[in-house]
Amino acid sequence: MKPIAITLLCWCFVFADQANAQVAKHRPVTLMGSRFDITIVAETDLKAESYIDSVVAEMSRIEDLISDWKPTSQIAAVNRNAGIKAVKIDREVFELTKRSLYFSKLTDGAFDISYAAMDKIWKFDGSMKVMPSSEEIKNAIAKVGYQNIELDSAECTIFLKLKGMKIGFGAMGKGYAADKGRELMEEKGVKAGIVNAAGDMTTWGTKPNGKTWSVGLTNPFNDEKFITILNLKRDAVTTSGSYEKYVEFDGKRYSHIINPVTGYPAIGTISVTVIGPSAEMANGFSTSIMVLGATKGLALMHKFPEYSCVIVTDKGMVIKSGNFKGRLKKMLN
C-alpha cells in the first residue's frame, strides 16, 4: 500500500468569519510503521486537536492488538504458538481474522493473511542482494495457506496448524483502522473529516465551505500528475501499488505484493484503486486484484456493486470497472 498514490487536495480550511465557523485541522502521525494523516472539521482548533488525539489513541489500540511485529500483540502470540496450540483472542481480532479468511475463499487464495510466513524470503528494504532460489520459495509457501487457519468461534481462538506459519494484517489492518477512526468520530458527533491510514482513506461530511473532499489518484508513471480526481463525501478509497517498493535482478523488477499461491511477486498490474463504503473491504479488493489481474479482478468487482475500481497495467493501460464515476484518461502518457 503506497500513501503517495492517494493525495488529498487542499488540507486546511478556516472560515472564522462565518456564523457557523468551522476549521479543518490536519496532523500527520506515525502508526503501524507508516505515515497516517488525520483531518478533522470542528468548531475550534482545540476541539479538532482533541478529536485527532482520540483517533490516534484508537488506532494505537488496534495496532497493539494486531501488529505481528509487536511481541506483546495478540497476533504475535498466535504466531508464536503455530503448530502448538490455539490462542484465545479478543472477539474484535477474531472477527477481523474471519473477514480476512472470507476474502481468501472469495479469491481462491489470491488474498491470504498467512503470506506473512514469507517475510524472510522477499525483502524490500534494500537489504536483498540475490534472488531467492526456487527451493527457498517452495519451502516458504509450504507454510502459507489460509486452509490451515482454524477458528473456534465458541472459544474465540485462532490455531495455526503448521509450525512456522504466521499471519499478518499488513493489508486489511490499516483499512480496518481507518474505518474505526471514522466510526469513532461519527459516534462523537464530528460532522466531517478524513482518516488516511497510509493510503487507506476514509472520508465523511464535507469541507467547511460545503464542498466535497477532493482526492487525486497519482499517475504511477509520473507522480507529479493525476490519473483522475475523486470527489468524496462518506466514502473510502484505497490503492495497492507495486511501483515504489520493489527489487530488481538482471534488469527485471519484482514488486512487494506477493502472490500467496506461487510465492513470487504479482505481475502485470502496477496499481489498483478501489472506492466504496469501507476501507477494510476496499483494501481487500485492491490487494486481491493486484494478484488476480485485470480480467479476474473486474469479474470479482462485478459481484460487489457498492465498490468500483481503477486498474493501471504495467503497459500503461488504465482500466475501470463499469460503475466507476469520475474523470479518467484512457491511456497514461
Coordinates of C-alpha atoms in Angstrom, one line a residue:
M1 CA 0.0 0.0 0.0
K2 CA 1.5 3.3 -1.1
P3 CA 0.4 6.5 0.5
I4 CA 1.7 8.7 -2.4
A5 CA -1.0 7.1 -4.7
I6 CA -3.8 9.0 -3.0
T7 CA -3.4 12.7 -2.4
L8 CA -5.8 15.0 -0.6
L9 CA -6.0 18.3 -2.4
C10 CA -6.1 21.4 -0.1
W11 CA -5.7 20.1 3.5
C12 CA -6.6 23.0 5.7
F13 CA -9.6 25.4 5.6
V14 CA -10.6 28.1 8.1
F15 CA -13.8 30.1 7.8
A16 CA -13.8 32.1 11.0
D17 CA -15.9 34.9 9.7
Q18 CA -19.0 32.8 9.1
A19 CA -21.9 32.4 11.6
N20 CA -21.2 28.7 12.0
A21 CA -17.4 28.9 11.9
Q22 CA -15.6 25.7 11.2
V23 CA -11.9 24.8 10.9
A24 CA -10.2 21.7 9.4
K25 CA -7.1 20.7 11.3
H26 CA -4.6 18.2 9.8
R27 CA -2.0 16.2 11.7
P28 CA 0.5 13.6 10.3
V29 CA 1.4 10.8 12.7
T30 CA 3.4 7.5 12.5
L31 CA 1.4 4.4 13.3
M32 CA 1.7 0.8 12.2
G33 CA 5.1 1.6 10.8
S34 CA 3.7 4.1 8.3
R35 CA 2.6 7.7 7.9
F36 CA -1.1 8.3 8.8
D37 CA -2.8 11.7 8.1
I38 CA -5.8 12.8 10.1
T39 CA -8.0 15.8 9.3
I40 CA -10.9 16.8 11.5
V41 CA -13.5 19.5 10.9
A42 CA -14.7 21.2 14.2
E43 CA -15.8 24.5 15.7
T44 CA -12.4 25.3 17.1
D45 CA -8.7 24.3 16.8
L46 CA -8.8 23.0 20.3
K47 CA -11.8 20.7 19.7
A48 CA -10.3 19.5 16.4
E49 CA -7.0 18.6 18.1
S50 CA -8.8 16.8 20.8
Y51 CA -10.7 14.7 18.3
I52 CA -7.4 13.9 16.4
D53 CA -6.0 12.7 19.8
S54 CA -8.9 10.3 20.1
V55 CA -8.4 8.9 16.6
V56 CA -4.7 8.4 17.3
A57 CA -5.5 6.6 20.5
E58 CA -8.0 4.3 18.8
M59 CA -5.5 3.4 16.0
S60 CA -2.8 2.8 18.6
R61 CA -5.1 0.4 20.4
I62 CA -5.7 -1.5 17.2
E63 CA -2.0 -1.6 16.4
D64 CA -1.3 -3.1 19.8
L65 CA -3.8 -5.9 19.1
I66 CA -2.9 -6.9 15.5
S67 CA 0.6 -5.8 14.7
D68 CA 2.5 -9.1 14.2
W69 CA 5.9 -7.4 14.7
K70 CA 4.9 -6.3 18.2
P71 CA 5.8 -9.2 20.6
T72 CA 3.0 -8.2 23.0
S73 CA 0.2 -8.2 20.4
Q74 CA -2.4 -11.0 20.3
I75 CA -1.4 -11.8 16.7
A76 CA 2.2 -12.2 17.7
A77 CA 1.0 -14.7 20.4
V78 CA -0.9 -16.6 17.7
N79 CA 2.2 -16.8 15.5
R80 CA 4.4 -18.0 18.4
N81 CA 2.1 -20.8 19.0
A82 CA 1.7 -22.0 15.4
G83 CA 1.6 -25.8 15.4
I84 CA 1.5 -25.9 19.2
K85 CA -1.9 -24.7 20.5
A86 CA -4.9 -22.4 19.9
V87 CA -4.7 -18.9 21.3
K88 CA -7.6 -17.1 22.8
I89 CA -8.0 -13.6 21.4
D90 CA -10.4 -10.7 21.7
R91 CA -13.6 -11.0 19.7
E92 CA -12.6 -8.0 17.6
V93 CA -9.4 -9.7 16.4
F94 CA -11.3 -12.9 15.8
E95 CA -13.9 -11.2 13.6
L96 CA -11.2 -9.3 11.6
T97 CA -9.4 -12.7 11.0
K98 CA -12.7 -14.2 10.0
R99 CA -13.4 -11.5 7.5
S100 CA -9.8 -11.9 6.1
L101 CA -10.5 -15.6 5.6
Y102 CA -13.7 -14.7 3.7
F103 CA -11.5 -12.8 1.2
S104 CA -9.2 -15.8 0.9
K105 CA -12.1 -18.1 0.0
L106 CA -13.6 -15.4 -2.3
T107 CA -10.3 -15.1 -4.3
D108 CA -9.1 -18.7 -4.2
G109 CA -6.1 -17.7 -2.1
A110 CA -5.1 -14.6 -4.0
F111 CA -5.6 -12.8 -0.7
D112 CA -4.1 -14.7 2.2
I113 CA -3.1 -13.3 5.6
S114 CA -0.7 -16.3 6.1
Y115 CA 1.6 -14.8 3.5
A116 CA 3.5 -13.4 6.5
A117 CA 5.4 -16.7 6.6
M118 CA 7.3 -15.5 3.6
D119 CA 8.7 -12.4 5.3
K120 CA 12.2 -13.8 5.4
I121 CA 12.3 -14.7 1.7
W122 CA 11.5 -11.5 0.0
K123 CA 12.8 -8.2 1.5
F124 CA 12.1 -4.8 0.0
D125 CA 14.2 -2.6 2.4
G126 CA 17.3 -2.5 0.3
S127 CA 19.0 -5.5 2.1
M128 CA 18.1 -8.1 -0.6
K129 CA 21.1 -8.7 -2.9
V130 CA 20.2 -12.0 -4.6
M131 CA 17.1 -13.6 -6.0
P132 CA 15.5 -16.3 -3.7
S133 CA 16.1 -19.8 -5.0
S134 CA 13.1 -21.8 -6.2
E135 CA 13.8 -24.2 -3.3
E136 CA 13.6 -21.4 -0.8
I137 CA 10.3 -20.1 -2.2
K138 CA 8.9 -23.7 -2.3
N139 CA 9.8 -24.1 1.4
A140 CA 8.3 -20.8 2.3
I141 CA 5.0 -21.3 0.6
A142 CA 4.7 -24.7 2.3
K143 CA 3.8 -22.6 5.4
V144 CA 1.3 -20.4 3.5
G145 CA -2.3 -21.5 3.2
Y146 CA -5.5 -20.0 4.7
Q147 CA -6.9 -23.5 4.9
N148 CA -4.6 -24.2 7.8
I149 CA -6.0 -21.3 9.9
E150 CA -8.5 -22.8 12.3
L151 CA -11.1 -20.5 14.0
D152 CA -13.2 -21.6 17.0
S153 CA -16.0 -19.1 17.5
A154 CA -17.3 -20.5 20.7
E155 CA -13.9 -20.4 22.4
C156 CA -12.8 -17.3 20.4
T157 CA -9.4 -18.8 19.5
I158 CA -7.1 -19.0 16.5
F159 CA -4.9 -22.0 15.8
L160 CA -2.3 -22.1 13.0
K161 CA -2.0 -25.8 12.2
L162 CA 1.6 -25.8 10.9
K163 CA 4.8 -24.9 12.7
G164 CA 6.3 -21.8 11.2
M165 CA 3.0 -20.4 10.0
K166 CA 2.4 -16.7 10.5
I167 CA -0.5 -14.4 9.9
G168 CA -0.3 -10.6 9.4
F169 CA -2.7 -7.8 8.7
G170 CA -0.4 -5.6 6.6
A171 CA -3.2 -5.3 4.1
M172 CA -6.6 -5.1 5.8
G173 CA -5.3 -3.9 9.1
K174 CA -4.8 -0.3 8.0
G175 CA -8.2 -0.2 6.2
Y176 CA -9.8 -1.5 9.4
A177 CA -8.1 1.2 11.5
A178 CA -9.3 3.9 9.0
D179 CA -12.9 2.6 9.3
K180 CA -12.7 2.5 13.1
G181 CA -11.3 6.0 13.2
R182 CA -14.2 7.4 11.2
E183 CA -16.7 5.3 13.2
L184 CA -15.4 6.8 16.4
M185 CA -15.6 10.3 15.2
E186 CA -19.2 9.8 13.9
E187 CA -20.2 8.4 17.3
K188 CA -18.8 11.6 18.9
G189 CA -20.9 13.8 16.6
V190 CA -18.0 15.0 14.4
K191 CA -19.6 16.1 11.2
A192 CA -16.6 15.8 8.8
G193 CA -13.1 14.6 8.4
I194 CA -10.6 12.3 6.8
V195 CA -8.6 9.4 8.2
N196 CA -5.8 8.4 5.8
A197 CA -4.1 5.3 7.1
A198 CA -1.0 5.1 4.8
G199 CA -3.2 5.1 1.7
D200 CA -6.3 3.5 3.1
M201 CA -8.5 6.6 3.3
T202 CA -12.0 7.1 4.8
T203 CA -13.9 10.4 4.5
W204 CA -17.2 11.7 5.7
G205 CA -19.0 15.0 5.6
T206 CA -17.7 18.0 3.6
K207 CA -15.1 20.7 3.8
P208 CA -16.1 23.7 5.9
N209 CA -17.2 25.5 2.7
G210 CA -19.6 22.7 2.0
K211 CA -17.7 21.2 -0.9
T212 CA -16.7 17.6 -1.2
W213 CA -13.3 16.3 -0.4
S214 CA -11.1 16.2 -3.5
V215 CA -8.6 13.3 -3.8
G216 CA -6.2 12.8 -6.6
L217 CA -5.1 9.4 -7.8
T218 CA -1.4 9.7 -8.7
N219 CA -0.1 8.5 -12.1
P220 CA 2.2 5.6 -11.2
F221 CA 4.5 6.6 -14.1
N222 CA 4.7 10.2 -13.2
D223 CA 4.0 11.1 -9.5
E224 CA 3.5 14.8 -10.5
K225 CA 0.4 14.0 -12.4
F226 CA -3.0 12.6 -11.5
I227 CA -5.0 9.9 -13.4
T228 CA -8.2 11.4 -12.1
I229 CA -9.7 13.5 -9.3
L230 CA -12.3 11.9 -7.0
N231 CA -14.9 13.9 -5.1
L232 CA -15.8 12.1 -1.9
K233 CA -18.3 12.5 0.9
R234 CA -18.8 9.4 3.1
D235 CA -16.5 7.1 1.2
A236 CA -13.4 5.0 1.4
V237 CA -10.6 4.8 -1.2
T238 CA -7.5 2.6 -1.1
T239 CA -4.7 2.0 -3.6
S240 CA -2.4 -1.0 -3.7
G241 CA 0.7 -0.4 -5.9
S242 CA 3.9 -2.1 -6.9
Y243 CA 5.7 0.9 -8.5
E244 CA 7.6 2.2 -5.5
K245 CA 8.5 -0.8 -3.4
Y246 CA 10.4 -3.4 -5.4
V247 CA 13.7 -5.1 -6.1
E248 CA 15.5 -5.7 -9.4
F249 CA 17.5 -8.7 -10.6
D250 CA 19.0 -9.0 -14.0
G251 CA 17.0 -6.0 -15.2
K252 CA 13.7 -7.4 -14.1
R253 CA 11.5 -5.7 -11.4
Y254 CA 9.9 -7.7 -8.7
S255 CA 7.2 -6.0 -6.6
H256 CA 6.5 -6.3 -2.9
I257 CA 3.0 -7.7 -3.5
I258 CA 3.4 -11.4 -3.4
N259 CA 1.1 -14.0 -5.0
P260 CA 0.5 -16.3 -2.0
V261 CA -0.1 -19.3 -4.3
T262 CA 3.1 -19.1 -6.2
G263 CA 5.4 -17.3 -3.8
Y264 CA 6.5 -14.9 -6.5
P265 CA 5.6 -11.2 -6.9
A266 CA 2.4 -10.4 -8.7
I267 CA 3.0 -9.3 -12.3
G268 CA 1.1 -7.3 -15.0
T269 CA -0.6 -4.7 -12.7
I270 CA 1.1 -1.6 -11.4
S271 CA -1.7 -0.2 -9.2
V272 CA -5.3 -0.8 -8.2
T273 CA -7.5 1.8 -6.6
V274 CA -10.9 0.8 -5.1
I275 CA -13.6 3.1 -4.0
G276 CA -16.6 2.1 -1.8
P277 CA -18.1 2.4 1.7
S278 CA -15.4 0.5 3.7
A279 CA -11.6 1.0 3.6
E280 CA -11.1 -2.5 5.0
M281 CA -13.1 -4.1 2.2
A282 CA -11.6 -1.8 -0.4
N283 CA -8.1 -2.8 0.7
G284 CA -9.1 -6.5 0.5
F285 CA -10.2 -5.9 -3.1
S286 CA -7.3 -3.8 -4.2
T287 CA -4.7 -6.3 -2.8
S288 CA -6.6 -9.2 -4.3
I289 CA -6.9 -7.6 -7.8
M290 CA -3.1 -6.9 -7.8
V291 CA -2.6 -10.6 -7.7
L292 CA -5.7 -11.7 -9.8
G293 CA -5.0 -9.3 -12.6
A294 CA -7.4 -7.1 -14.5
T295 CA -9.8 -9.7 -16.1
K296 CA -10.4 -11.7 -13.0
G297 CA -10.3 -8.6 -10.8
L298 CA -13.1 -6.9 -12.8
A299 CA -15.2 -10.1 -12.6
L300 CA -14.8 -10.1 -8.8
M301 CA -15.8 -6.4 -8.5
H302 CA -18.9 -7.0 -10.6
K303 CA -20.2 -9.1 -7.7
F304 CA -19.9 -6.1 -5.4
P305 CA -21.7 -3.1 -7.0
E306 CA -21.1 -0.8 -4.0
Y307 CA -17.4 -0.8 -4.9
S308 CA -15.7 0.4 -8.1
C309 CA -12.1 0.3 -9.2
V310 CA -9.4 1.7 -11.5
I311 CA -6.6 -0.6 -12.6
V312 CA -3.3 0.5 -14.2
T313 CA -1.3 -2.2 -16.0
D314 CA 2.5 -2.3 -16.4
K315 CA 1.9 -1.3 -20.1
G316 CA 0.3 2.0 -19.0
M317 CA -3.3 1.0 -19.8
V318 CA -6.0 2.3 -17.4
I319 CA -9.0 0.0 -16.9
K320 CA -12.0 0.9 -14.9
S321 CA -15.0 -1.0 -13.6
G322 CA -18.3 -0.2 -15.4
N323 CA -19.7 1.6 -12.3
F324 CA -16.7 3.9 -11.8
K325 CA -17.7 7.5 -11.6
G326 CA -15.1 10.2 -12.3
R327 CA -13.0 11.8 -14.9
L328 CA -10.5 9.3 -16.3
K329 CA -7.9 9.2 -19.1
K330 CA -8.0 6.1 -21.3
M331 CA -4.2 5.9 -21.5
L332 CA -1.4 7.2 -19.4
N333 CA 1.2 9.5 -21.1

